[in-house]
Amino acid sequence: MTSDAPQVLIDGLQYCNWSREIFEEMRRGGLTAVHATVGYHEGFRETVRHLVDWRTRFRDNEDLILLARDAGDIKRAQATNRTAIFLGLQNPMPMEDDIGLIEMLFDLGIRFMQLTYNNQSLLGCGWMEKEDSGVTRMGREAIAEMNRLGMIIDLSHAGERTALEAIALSERPVVISHANPRWLRDSNRNVSKHVLQALREREGLLGLSLYPLHLPNGSDTTLDQFGKMAREAAEIMGAEHLGIGSDLCQGQPDGVVRWMREGRWTREAQAAASFPAQPSWFGSNLDFPGLSQGLLAAGFDETGTSLVLGGAWHRFIQASLPPAG
Amino acid sequence: MTSDAPQVLIDGLQYCNWSREIFEEMRRGGLTAVHATVGYHEGFRETVRHLVDWRTRFRDNEDLILLARDAGDIKRAQATNRTAIFLGLQNPMPMEDDIGLIEMLFDLGIRFMQLTYNNQSLLGCGWMEKEDSGVTRMGREAIAEMNRLGMIIDLSHAGERTALEAIALSERPVVISHANPRWLRDSNRNVSKHVLQALREREGLLGLSLYPLHLPNGSDTTLDQFGKMAREAAEIMGAEHLGIGSDLCQGQPDGVVRWMREGRWTREAQAAASFPAQPSWFGSNLDFPGLSQGLLAAGFDETGTSLVLGGAWHRFIQASLPPAG
C-alpha cells in the first residue's frame, strides 16, 4: 500500500488449537483480523459452550485479541495493536431446525455460517454427497434470515448446485472463505470456474486456501505455485474480491481430522487420521506476511497484493456486517 | 411531576400471557418500561426458545414495544411512543451450572435474574424451604459475575438469610422487584423490615407487588390500603428506592399457577390451581396510572408519587445497566 493507512492483513479462516502462543503469533505476524471457526458438528448448546470458551480466551488474552462484531472492531484492533477475531460456523448444525436460533447465534457473536459441511445438511448439500439437490426449503429461509441479520453466508464445502443456487438466492454478496480453483487441484472441495464466475457477478469473495489437500501440489506446493494459483483466481475474481482463508489448523491433534470428517454421523473412518504436512512456507501466522512474496512474484502489484492479503476481506466486511450495538 | 420531562411509568415485574392487546394496553396505560419475566423452571435451551419468541413479539409489535438493553432504550421508547421491555428470569435454572451462561444470557437480552425461586437453587435458598443455608459457593460466583456484567440481581422469592447475604455480597445495589412488607401481610414471600433496611443501606430498590396473595387484604385490598402500605415501605426505603413490581399475570390460564409452583420438580399439587382475583382497581396496564390516587391519598407528594410509579426504577436502571453495544 502506498497510502498512509496501515496494511490490513486478514485471514478468512483458521481453526487452530487456540492458545496464547498462537494469539502472540497473530500479533507478530501482523494479522489485523482472523475469521475463526467455532465448530463443525456441534448443536446449539455445545456451540454456546464453545462461545463461552471464546469469551474466556478474549478475557485471558485481552492484550492480544478482541471479539469482533463489525468492521469498526477491525479499526479498534488496529488502534490497540490487537487482532480482531470474527467467529463463524462451518456447519448449520448449531441452528438446529429453528430459524430463530440464527439471530441468537448472531447476538452471541457468530458472523459467518456455512450452509453445509461436506454432507447434506438441512439447508443444502455438501460436496461429498453423490447428488446435490440444491438449496432446501429451510435453506431458503436461512439465507433470507442471514441476509436480514447481516450474517455472512459461507459456501465453502458446499456442492456445486447448492453453491450456485445460494449465490443466486442471497440478496447480499456471499463468500467461499477457504477453497481454491478446481482446475488447479481436481477436488470437488475446490471451486469450479462456473461457481467463481457466479460468485464474482454477485460481488462475492473467494478466500484462497493453504490447506495442502486444496493446493495444486499438496504439501509440496511452492510459494510460487501458490502465487500463480492466486493470479489465475484473480483473473476471474479480480484482486478486490480475492483474499486468503488459510484453513490453518495449527496445533490440532490428529483426532480433530476425524472429528471434522466423521463428527458423530458415522462409525466408519472417512479419511486419513492425520493432518497433512503444511507447506514449508506456511506453518503459522508468522508466515502470513511472507505470502506477499509469492503474490508479487506472480505479477500482482502492491495494491493487488495488499487486497489479497486483507484489503478485499476488509472491504467485504465493511460492506456486509451491520454496525453492532 | 412539575418538570417538563415526561412522566416515566415503569412496572418492575409482569408475567402476562403476552399479546398485541396487552402491548396496546401498555401504551394506553402510558407504561414507559416493563420488566417482563421470560421464565421460571426452564433450562438454557428452553429459555433461548422463549427469547426467540420474544424477538418475534418485538418484530410483530415494533410499533408498540422494543427490546430494552439499557437506560438509553427507555429514552428511545419515550421518543417513539413505545414501551421498553426489559427481560428477566425468576430462577437461575437457565444458567444451569455454567457461570459462562450468565454472559450468554446477558448478550441475548436478559437484564434481571433472581437467585432463587421458592426452592433451594444452586445459588441460594428460596422462601419456601424450611431452612435457608444462605448463598452457596456457586451463588457467590454468580453474584460476582452478574456484578461484572451489570445484570441486576433480583431477590424476590428468596429466603431471609439468602436475601441478606446476597445484599451484603453484591458490589452493586440489588432489587426485590416484586414483594411487600411482611408485617402487613404475614407471608415469608414478603419482606421483613430487617431485609428492607439492609436493602436500603446498599441503595437497593423494592418493587411493591399487586399480586393478591402479597397484599394486606388479598383480592379485597383497597387502593387506599395499597397507598398506606406504600407509605410504610417508603418510611424505610424512601420514595427514591421504591417502585412497583405488579406481578401482573394478565390473561394467563390457571395451569400457569401450577407451572410456577410445581415446575417439573414434584408430582404433588403445591398450591391452589387457579389465580386469585385481581383487586378491582388493578386488572391490567390500563390501571397503572390510577395507582397515583392511592399514593397521593396516603400522603405522597407529586414527586414521591412520580418516583414510586417509575422515577425510582428509572434512576436504578440508569445507575445499574451498562450502555449496550
PDB file of N, CA and C in Angstrom, chain A residues 44-45 48-49 51-52 55 59 69 96 98 100-101 103-105 107-108 145 148 324-325, chain B residues 44-45 48-49 51-52 55 59 69 96 98 100-101 103-105 107-108 145 148 324-325:
ATOM      1  N   PHE A  44     -26.729 -26.585  19.161  1.00  0.00           N
ATOM      2  CA  PHE A  44     -26.775 -25.235  19.738  1.00  0.00           C
ATOM      3  C   PHE A  44     -26.075 -25.165  21.090  1.00  0.00           C
ATOM      4  N   ARG A  45     -26.451 -26.069  21.978  1.00  0.00           N
ATOM      5  CA  ARG A  45     -25.928 -25.969  23.343  1.00  0.00           C
ATOM      6  C   ARG A  45     -24.414 -26.151  23.395  1.00  0.00           C
ATOM      7  N   VAL A  48     -22.754 -23.045  22.179  1.00  0.00           N
ATOM      8  CA  VAL A  48     -22.730 -21.990  23.203  1.00  0.00           C
ATOM      9  C   VAL A  48     -21.581 -22.233  24.181  1.00  0.00           C
ATOM     10  N   ARG A  49     -21.360 -23.500  24.516  1.00  0.00           N
ATOM     11  CA  ARG A  49     -20.204 -23.797  25.387  1.00  0.00           C
ATOM     12  C   ARG A  49     -18.906 -23.343  24.730  1.00  0.00           C
ATOM     13  N   LEU A  51     -18.628 -20.958  22.652  1.00  0.00           N
ATOM     14  CA  LEU A  51     -18.629 -19.483  22.684  1.00  0.00           C
ATOM     15  C   LEU A  51     -18.210 -18.980  24.065  1.00  0.00           C
ATOM     16  N   VAL A  52     -18.640 -19.696  25.096  1.00  0.00           N
ATOM     17  CA  VAL A  52     -18.187 -19.344  26.449  1.00  0.00           C
ATOM     18  C   VAL A  52     -16.670 -19.494  26.537  1.00  0.00           C
ATOM     19  N   ARG A  55     -15.152 -16.525  25.056  1.00  0.00           N
ATOM     20  CA  ARG A  55     -15.184 -15.341  25.931  1.00  0.00           C
ATOM     21  C   ARG A  55     -14.033 -15.397  26.925  1.00  0.00           C
ATOM     22  N   ARG A  59     -10.941 -12.745  27.373  1.00  0.00           N
ATOM     23  CA  ARG A  59     -10.570 -12.095  28.635  1.00  0.00           C
ATOM     24  C   ARG A  59      -9.122 -12.400  29.008  1.00  0.00           C
ATOM     25  N   ARG A  69     -17.325  -7.851  16.106  1.00  0.00           N
ATOM     26  CA  ARG A  69     -18.727  -7.955  15.703  1.00  0.00           C
ATOM     27  C   ARG A  69     -19.020  -7.167  14.434  1.00  0.00           C
ATOM     28  N   GLU A  96     -29.875 -25.893  14.590  1.00  0.00           N
ATOM     29  CA  GLU A  96     -30.845 -26.996  14.663  1.00  0.00           C
ATOM     30  C   GLU A  96     -31.893 -26.814  13.560  1.00  0.00           C
ATOM     31  N   ASP A  98     -34.338 -24.506  13.885  1.00  0.00           N
ATOM     32  CA  ASP A  98     -35.031 -23.360  14.468  1.00  0.00           C
ATOM     33  C   ASP A  98     -34.470 -22.075  13.861  1.00  0.00           C
ATOM     34  N   GLY A 100     -35.080 -19.141  14.379  1.00  0.00           N
ATOM     35  CA  GLY A 100     -34.821 -18.093  15.366  1.00  0.00           C
ATOM     36  C   GLY A 100     -33.450 -18.190  15.995  1.00  0.00           C
ATOM     37  N   LEU A 101     -32.849 -19.380  15.947  1.00  0.00           N
ATOM     38  CA  LEU A 101     -31.527 -19.525  16.562  1.00  0.00           C
ATOM     39  C   LEU A 101     -30.440 -18.788  15.783  1.00  0.00           C
ATOM     40  N   GLU A 103     -30.553 -15.737  14.817  1.00  0.00           N
ATOM     41  CA  GLU A 103     -30.425 -14.433  15.485  1.00  0.00           C
ATOM     42  C   GLU A 103     -29.754 -14.577  16.851  1.00  0.00           C
ATOM     43  N   MET A 104     -30.081 -15.649  17.554  1.00  0.00           N
ATOM     44  CA  MET A 104     -29.445 -15.864  18.858  1.00  0.00           C
ATOM     45  C   MET A 104     -27.931 -16.037  18.671  1.00  0.00           C
ATOM     46  N   LEU A 105     -27.537 -16.829  17.681  1.00  0.00           N
ATOM     47  CA  LEU A 105     -26.109 -17.041  17.424  1.00  0.00           C
ATOM     48  C   LEU A 105     -25.448 -15.739  16.983  1.00  0.00           C
ATOM     49  N   ASP A 107     -26.359 -12.726  17.876  1.00  0.00           N
ATOM     50  CA  ASP A 107     -26.202 -11.882  19.073  1.00  0.00           C
ATOM     51  C   ASP A 107     -25.063 -12.367  19.960  1.00  0.00           C
ATOM     52  N   LEU A 108     -24.766 -13.652  19.892  1.00  0.00           N
ATOM     53  CA  LEU A 108     -23.666 -14.190  20.699  1.00  0.00           C
ATOM     54  C   LEU A 108     -22.316 -14.029  19.997  1.00  0.00           C
ATOM     55  N   GLU A 145     -32.909 -15.120   6.322  1.00  0.00           N
ATOM     56  CA  GLU A 145     -32.681 -14.673   7.701  1.00  0.00           C
ATOM     57  C   GLU A 145     -31.254 -14.165   7.873  1.00  0.00           C
ATOM     58  N   ARG A 148     -31.104 -10.840   6.380  1.00  0.00           N
ATOM     59  CA  ARG A 148     -31.766  -9.852   7.229  1.00  0.00           C
ATOM     60  C   ARG A 148     -30.833  -9.376   8.342  1.00  0.00           C
ATOM     61  N   ALA A 324     -22.533  -2.970  15.133  1.00  0.00           N
ATOM     62  CA  ALA A 324     -23.066  -3.638  16.334  1.00  0.00           C
ATOM     63  C   ALA A 324     -23.558  -2.593  17.329  1.00  0.00           C
ATOM     64  N   GLY A 325     -24.522  -3.011  18.133  1.00  0.00           N
ATOM     65  CA  GLY A 325     -24.985  -2.144  19.236  1.00  0.00           C
ATOM     66  C   GLY A 325     -25.970  -1.094  18.782  1.00  0.00           C
TER      67      GLY A 325
ATOM     68  N   PHE B  44     -31.426 -23.756  29.922  1.00  0.00           N
ATOM     69  CA  PHE B  44     -30.873 -22.798  28.963  1.00  0.00           C
ATOM     70  C   PHE B  44     -31.561 -22.882  27.603  1.00  0.00           C
ATOM     71  N   ARG B  45     -31.640 -24.087  27.064  1.00  0.00           N
ATOM     72  CA  ARG B  45     -32.160 -24.211  25.698  1.00  0.00           C
ATOM     73  C   ARG B  45     -33.618 -23.763  25.593  1.00  0.00           C
ATOM     74  N   VAL B  48     -33.809 -20.022  25.684  1.00  0.00           N
ATOM     75  CA  VAL B  48     -33.470 -19.417  24.385  1.00  0.00           C
ATOM     76  C   VAL B  48     -34.679 -19.471  23.457  1.00  0.00           C
ATOM     77  N   ARG B  49     -35.423 -20.570  23.528  1.00  0.00           N
ATOM     78  CA  ARG B  49     -36.643 -20.628  22.701  1.00  0.00           C
ATOM     79  C   ARG B  49     -37.613 -19.514  23.102  1.00  0.00           C
ATOM     80  N   LEU B  51     -36.755 -16.693  24.321  1.00  0.00           N
ATOM     81  CA  LEU B  51     -36.162 -15.442  23.840  1.00  0.00           C
ATOM     82  C   LEU B  51     -36.427 -15.260  22.348  1.00  0.00           C
ATOM     83  N   VAL B  52     -36.399 -16.377  21.610  1.00  0.00           N
ATOM     84  CA  VAL B  52     -36.748 -16.300  20.185  1.00  0.00           C
ATOM     85  C   VAL B  52     -38.201 -15.845  20.037  1.00  0.00           C
ATOM     86  N   ARG B  55     -38.289 -12.200  20.445  1.00  0.00           N
ATOM     87  CA  ARG B  55     -37.841 -11.473  19.251  1.00  0.00           C
ATOM     88  C   ARG B  55     -38.970 -11.364  18.238  1.00  0.00           C
ATOM     89  N   ARG B  59     -40.743  -7.938  16.796  1.00  0.00           N
ATOM     90  CA  ARG B  59     -40.899  -7.627  15.373  1.00  0.00           C
ATOM     91  C   ARG B  59     -42.368  -7.421  15.020  1.00  0.00           C
ATOM     92  N   ARG B  69     -32.175  -2.875  26.428  1.00  0.00           N
ATOM     93  CA  ARG B  69     -30.919  -3.418  26.936  1.00  0.00           C
ATOM     94  C   ARG B  69     -30.238  -2.472  27.912  1.00  0.00           C
ATOM     95  N   GLU B  96     -27.945 -23.051  34.256  1.00  0.00           N
ATOM     96  CA  GLU B  96     -27.525 -24.420  34.597  1.00  0.00           C
ATOM     97  C   GLU B  96     -26.421 -24.345  35.660  1.00  0.00           C
ATOM     98  N   ASP B  98     -23.274 -23.466  34.795  1.00  0.00           N
ATOM     99  CA  ASP B  98     -22.219 -22.933  33.937  1.00  0.00           C
ATOM    100  C   ASP B  98     -22.175 -21.412  34.084  1.00  0.00           C
ATOM    101  N   GLY B 100     -20.466 -19.293  32.724  1.00  0.00           N
ATOM    102  CA  GLY B 100     -20.333 -18.597  31.436  1.00  0.00           C
ATOM    103  C   GLY B 100     -21.668 -18.317  30.776  1.00  0.00           C
ATOM    104  N   LEU B 101     -22.698 -19.071  31.150  1.00  0.00           N
ATOM    105  CA  LEU B 101     -24.007 -18.857  30.524  1.00  0.00           C
ATOM    106  C   LEU B 101     -24.646 -17.545  30.967  1.00  0.00           C
ATOM    107  N   GLU B 103     -23.243 -14.649  30.948  1.00  0.00           N
ATOM    108  CA  GLU B 103     -22.872 -13.685  29.905  1.00  0.00           C
ATOM    109  C   GLU B 103     -23.633 -13.959  28.610  1.00  0.00           C
ATOM    110  N   MET B 104     -23.822 -15.223  28.285  1.00  0.00           N
ATOM    111  CA  MET B 104     -24.577 -15.561  27.074  1.00  0.00           C
ATOM    112  C   MET B 104     -26.016 -15.033  27.198  1.00  0.00           C
ATOM    113  N   LEU B 105     -26.617 -15.247  28.366  1.00  0.00           N
ATOM    114  CA  LEU B 105     -27.985 -14.767  28.585  1.00  0.00           C
ATOM    115  C   LEU B 105     -28.036 -13.243  28.553  1.00  0.00           C
ATOM    116  N   ASP B 107     -26.043 -11.298  26.835  1.00  0.00           N
ATOM    117  CA  ASP B 107     -25.923 -10.881  25.433  1.00  0.00           C
ATOM    118  C   ASP B 107     -27.217 -11.113  24.660  1.00  0.00           C
ATOM    119  N   LEU B 108     -28.010 -12.066  25.104  1.00  0.00           N
ATOM    120  CA  LEU B 108     -29.284 -12.331  24.430  1.00  0.00           C
ATOM    121  C   LEU B 108     -30.399 -11.431  24.967  1.00  0.00           C
ATOM    122  N   GLU B 145     -20.263 -12.476  38.980  1.00  0.00           N
ATOM    123  CA  GLU B 145     -20.373 -12.425  37.519  1.00  0.00           C
ATOM    124  C   GLU B 145     -21.487 -11.461  37.095  1.00  0.00           C
ATOM    125  N   ARG B 148     -20.166  -8.078  37.479  1.00  0.00           N
ATOM    126  CA  ARG B 148     -19.216  -7.752  36.406  1.00  0.00           C
ATOM    127  C   ARG B 148     -19.955  -7.307  35.149  1.00  0.00           C
ATOM    128  N   ALA B 324     -25.383  -0.495  26.191  1.00  0.00           N
ATOM    129  CA  ALA B 324     -25.243  -1.653  25.290  1.00  0.00           C
ATOM    130  C   ALA B 324     -24.446  -1.253  24.059  1.00  0.00           C
ATOM    131  N   GLY B 325     -23.802  -2.242  23.463  1.00  0.00           N
ATOM    132  CA  GLY B 325     -23.123  -2.034  22.181  1.00  0.00           C
ATOM    133  C   GLY B 325     -21.749  -1.432  22.331  1.00  0.00           C
TER     134      GLY B 325
END
